[in-house]
XYZ file of C-alpha atoms in Angstrom:
297
model
C -30.654 3.373 2.302
C -28.450 1.868 -0.360
C -28.449 5.605 -1.802
C -27.792 7.345 1.224
C -24.587 5.647 1.736
C -23.371 5.719 -1.408
C -23.858 9.206 -1.498
C -21.827 9.493 1.743
C -19.399 7.549 0.704
C -18.884 9.462 -2.685
C -18.457 13.148 -0.394
C -16.037 11.399 2.380
C -14.421 10.241 -0.988
C -14.345 13.564 -2.332
C -12.410 14.757 0.660
C -10.227 11.596 1.612
C -8.793 11.302 -2.079
C -9.912 15.074 -3.230
C -6.292 17.961 -4.355
C -6.182 18.418 -0.450
C -5.150 15.075 0.762
C -3.068 14.008 -2.611
C -0.980 17.553 -2.610
C -0.234 17.128 1.569
C 0.732 13.282 0.654
C 2.881 13.934 -2.645
C 4.283 17.296 -0.874
C 5.435 15.182 2.015
C 7.113 12.509 -0.475
C 8.484 15.514 -2.398
C 9.807 16.894 0.675
C 11.613 14.065 2.469
C 13.067 13.174 -0.767
C 14.623 16.820 -0.950
C 15.596 16.055 3.018
C 17.431 12.974 2.833
C 18.888 13.760 -0.499
C 17.208 10.795 -2.423
C 17.499 8.400 0.310
C 14.953 5.953 -1.815
C 17.423 5.975 -4.364
C 20.741 6.510 -2.451
C 20.465 3.745 -0.140
C 18.206 1.268 -1.610
C 21.474 -0.939 -2.559
C 22.010 -1.201 1.612
C 18.007 -1.932 2.194
C 17.987 -4.336 0.355
C 21.139 -6.674 1.498
C 19.646 -6.114 5.051
C 16.483 -7.114 4.009
C 17.075 -9.614 1.193
C 20.805 -10.567 2.146
C 19.627 -11.769 5.473
C 16.753 -13.399 4.688
C 16.198 -16.516 7.571
C 18.741 -14.227 10.039
C 17.494 -12.357 12.980
C 18.576 -8.890 13.282
C 20.094 -8.408 16.485
C 18.004 -6.226 18.393
C 14.513 -6.370 19.795
C 11.317 -7.803 17.593
C 9.568 -10.716 17.384
C 9.770 -11.335 13.522
C 13.163 -11.151 11.444
C 13.303 -8.294 8.537
C 12.277 -10.652 6.082
C 9.417 -10.928 7.290
C 8.259 -7.591 8.132
C 9.267 -6.803 4.529
C 6.671 -9.792 3.685
C 3.882 -8.665 5.692
C 4.092 -5.242 4.540
C 3.857 -6.505 1.256
C 1.368 -8.369 1.268
C -1.109 -5.614 1.722
C 0.832 -3.963 -1.721
C 0.893 -7.000 -3.936
C -2.183 -7.618 -5.151
C -5.231 -6.030 -5.806
C -4.348 -2.476 -5.153
C -1.755 -2.668 -8.103
C -4.151 -4.794 -10.123
C -7.576 -2.745 -9.346
C -6.599 0.313 -8.677
C -4.440 0.717 -11.335
C -7.071 -0.660 -13.491
C -9.342 1.778 -11.883
C -6.882 5.052 -12.798
C -6.836 3.943 -15.949
C -10.325 3.866 -16.604
C -11.007 7.038 -14.996
C -8.000 9.184 -15.487
C -6.861 8.178 -18.891
C -3.609 6.646 -19.894
C -1.807 9.564 -18.285
C -3.113 8.474 -14.754
C -0.136 5.574 -14.790
C 3.002 8.227 -15.249
C 1.378 9.881 -11.997
C 1.702 6.454 -10.630
C 4.790 5.854 -10.867
C 5.960 9.003 -9.940
C 3.373 8.814 -6.593
C 5.847 5.222 -6.223
C 9.016 7.247 -6.044
C 8.492 9.988 -3.917
C 6.070 7.326 -1.739
C 9.467 5.417 -0.665
C 10.882 8.208 1.043
C 7.741 8.955 2.969
C 7.305 5.271 4.460
C 10.871 5.382 4.842
C 10.342 8.467 7.279
C 7.553 6.563 8.763
C 8.638 3.106 9.717
C 12.174 5.127 10.945
C 10.106 7.035 13.249
C 8.045 4.541 14.551
C 11.168 2.592 15.323
C 12.455 5.509 17.427
C 9.169 5.536 19.411
C 8.149 1.341 19.656
C 8.185 -0.593 23.242
C 6.905 -3.632 24.283
C 3.665 -3.946 25.695
C 2.788 -6.090 29.042
C 3.496 -9.289 27.008
C 6.829 -8.174 26.047
C 5.766 -7.840 21.958
C 7.081 -5.082 20.132
C 4.690 -2.000 19.376
C 4.841 0.459 17.520
C 2.918 2.674 14.652
C 1.673 6.046 14.409
C -0.577 5.935 17.606
C 2.831 5.815 19.449
C 4.352 8.525 18.001
C 1.390 10.862 18.158
C 1.469 9.714 22.237
C 4.791 10.014 22.303
C 6.559 12.249 19.882
C 4.261 15.262 20.070
C 2.337 14.384 23.618
C -0.856 13.958 21.976
C -2.153 10.461 22.911
C -6.072 11.541 22.664
C -5.124 11.995 18.577
C -2.882 7.827 19.150
C -5.562 6.671 20.400
C -8.148 8.529 17.337
C -5.542 6.900 14.602
C -5.508 3.344 16.158
C -9.623 3.368 16.623
C -9.610 4.305 12.557
C -7.067 2.292 11.348
C -9.253 -0.768 13.553
C -12.409 0.329 11.384
C -10.003 0.917 8.141
C -8.878 -2.601 8.330
C -12.410 -3.984 7.517
C -12.665 -1.094 4.271
C -9.850 -1.344 2.429
C -7.898 -3.862 4.279
C -10.163 -6.833 3.713
C -13.633 -5.392 1.655
C -12.179 -4.722 -1.384
C -9.645 -7.867 -1.441
C -12.506 -9.756 -0.712
C -14.841 -8.537 -3.167
C -12.504 -9.085 -5.900
C -11.548 -11.989 -5.153
C -15.469 -13.128 -5.093
C -16.065 -11.283 -7.939
C -13.453 -13.250 -10.070
C -14.288 -16.450 -9.151
C -18.093 -16.101 -9.398
C -17.179 -14.979 -13.258
C -14.886 -17.599 -14.228
C -15.802 -20.719 -11.928
C -19.257 -19.707 -11.109
C -18.702 -20.262 -7.285
C -21.431 -18.372 -4.938
C -20.302 -15.518 -3.447
C -21.250 -16.656 0.107
C -18.833 -19.378 -0.473
C -16.115 -17.726 -1.343
C -16.540 -15.447 1.764
C -17.108 -18.253 4.376
C -13.796 -19.658 3.317
C -11.718 -16.627 3.408
C -12.696 -15.780 6.492
C -12.101 -19.633 7.550
C -8.778 -19.042 6.054
C -7.993 -15.312 7.688
C -8.925 -16.313 10.674
C -6.029 -19.426 10.925
C -3.311 -16.733 10.365
C -4.315 -13.712 12.206
C -6.147 -14.928 15.540
C -1.881 -16.532 16.213
C -0.670 -13.091 16.260
C 2.590 -11.331 14.626
C 4.267 -14.517 14.305
C 2.269 -16.805 12.481
C 1.092 -13.723 10.422
C 4.980 -12.934 9.885
C 5.446 -17.150 9.327
C 2.672 -17.305 6.599
C 3.493 -13.994 4.607
C 7.351 -14.903 4.035
C 6.581 -17.676 2.326
C 3.027 -16.055 0.519
C 4.042 -13.090 -0.655
C 7.030 -14.120 -2.665
C 5.199 -16.780 -4.599
C 2.441 -14.052 -5.049
C 5.029 -11.301 -6.343
C 6.632 -13.771 -8.600
C 2.998 -15.123 -9.895
C 2.134 -11.285 -10.722
C 5.443 -9.848 -11.736
C 5.396 -12.983 -14.030
C 2.107 -12.929 -15.420
C 2.945 -8.921 -16.200
C 6.098 -10.071 -17.940
C 4.170 -12.642 -20.489
C 1.377 -10.281 -20.925
C 3.962 -6.941 -22.021
C 5.355 -10.139 -24.242
C 3.204 -11.249 -25.968
C 1.841 -7.498 -26.253
C 5.538 -6.269 -27.087
C 4.801 -4.786 -30.739
C 2.119 -2.212 -28.589
C 4.619 -1.064 -26.414
C 5.959 2.161 -28.211
C 2.289 3.480 -28.797
C 1.552 2.747 -25.126
C 4.355 4.694 -23.349
C 3.176 7.607 -25.761
C -0.100 7.611 -24.902
C 1.033 7.354 -20.901
C 3.460 10.582 -21.637
C 0.733 12.065 -23.780
C -1.988 11.622 -21.216
C 0.286 12.659 -18.625
C 0.632 16.290 -19.577
C -2.145 16.904 -21.718
C -5.025 14.817 -21.221
C -6.558 11.815 -23.405
C -9.976 10.141 -23.357
C -9.742 7.536 -20.511
C -10.194 4.080 -22.105
C -13.397 3.185 -19.902
C -14.816 6.112 -22.182
C -14.338 8.571 -20.049
C -14.466 11.431 -23.121
C -11.901 14.193 -22.482
C -9.965 13.192 -19.342
C -7.495 16.068 -18.992
C -4.410 16.128 -17.228
C -5.386 17.006 -13.939
C -7.627 13.755 -14.056
C -4.699 11.586 -14.734
C -2.814 13.012 -12.273
C -5.321 13.138 -9.434
C -6.507 9.398 -10.016
C -2.950 8.140 -11.218
C -1.704 9.259 -7.514
C -4.793 8.736 -5.677
C -4.618 4.647 -6.495
C -0.493 4.831 -6.709
C -0.582 5.750 -2.716
C -3.804 3.118 -2.852
C -1.430 0.349 -4.201
C 2.015 1.446 -2.240
C -0.444 2.899 1.134
C 3.101 5.055 1.472
C 1.880 7.625 4.534
C -1.557 5.473 5.238
C 0.662 4.040 8.185
C 0.394 0.617 7.934
C 3.523 -0.778 6.792
C 5.390 0.981 10.438
C 3.169 -1.157 13.139
C 4.670 -4.716 11.150
C 8.030 -3.048 10.903
C 7.892 -2.211 14.583
C 7.792 -5.583 15.263
C 10.761 -6.659 13.525
C 13.823 -8.009 15.437
C 16.714 -5.648 14.308
C 19.007 -3.290 15.982
C 18.540 0.190 14.312
C 16.030 1.828 12.044
């Protein structure tokens, strides 16, 4: 049974993270970058002022959380496991060159995420309780007139929340605590369930109120740890960058012993894990941002 499940999972992964999907997602990011005049760079200062410059202020429009809370909630799923386990897996499977394609997917993904949030805000609407709702399901229903596809997206998103939204993170935490402190995995699982339930059962306002404090702490801890590692290994950085750029365009043996990792492998795993990390095009961020109290996209 386990072998069958693993084979099925491997087959599905081949389609989901295969070349057709990667080309579509990266191609969309490139197209939107060109059509918007590289909005992710051109308007970055404005975006930062709108969010970080008014951390505690309301946006002056319909919504249940302030813009900073929406950003913090969206970042909660991208700062952490995706940036650590995802990047490590990319390097293991695709070699050092995968890091370069991680950067590319992040830069192009900014345009994709910008576009999906803007369109989602345009089609958002209040539910029966007055809470603002939005996302790809509303775009498909109201924008394209395909309610059946919107329903399918909502269903698949709910199912995905148990996989990439919970299992990967919970497994990483449980494995780390067991290996480092000997904490049984079941105990970590129970604790995570209780803590998660305390947050999400309160709805979007409860989630946002927690993430606005938790995510900045996570980000500072994550970036601070990265800076310390870079400082301790400063003498090796020139060689590291050489490995990254050589591997990105010619192929270098992967760290995990994957001999002969080619440029195509670096490109594939770098982009795939980059998209897993930043979630551009996944449709998760617009759902959160649609709850933001803002008067313009």
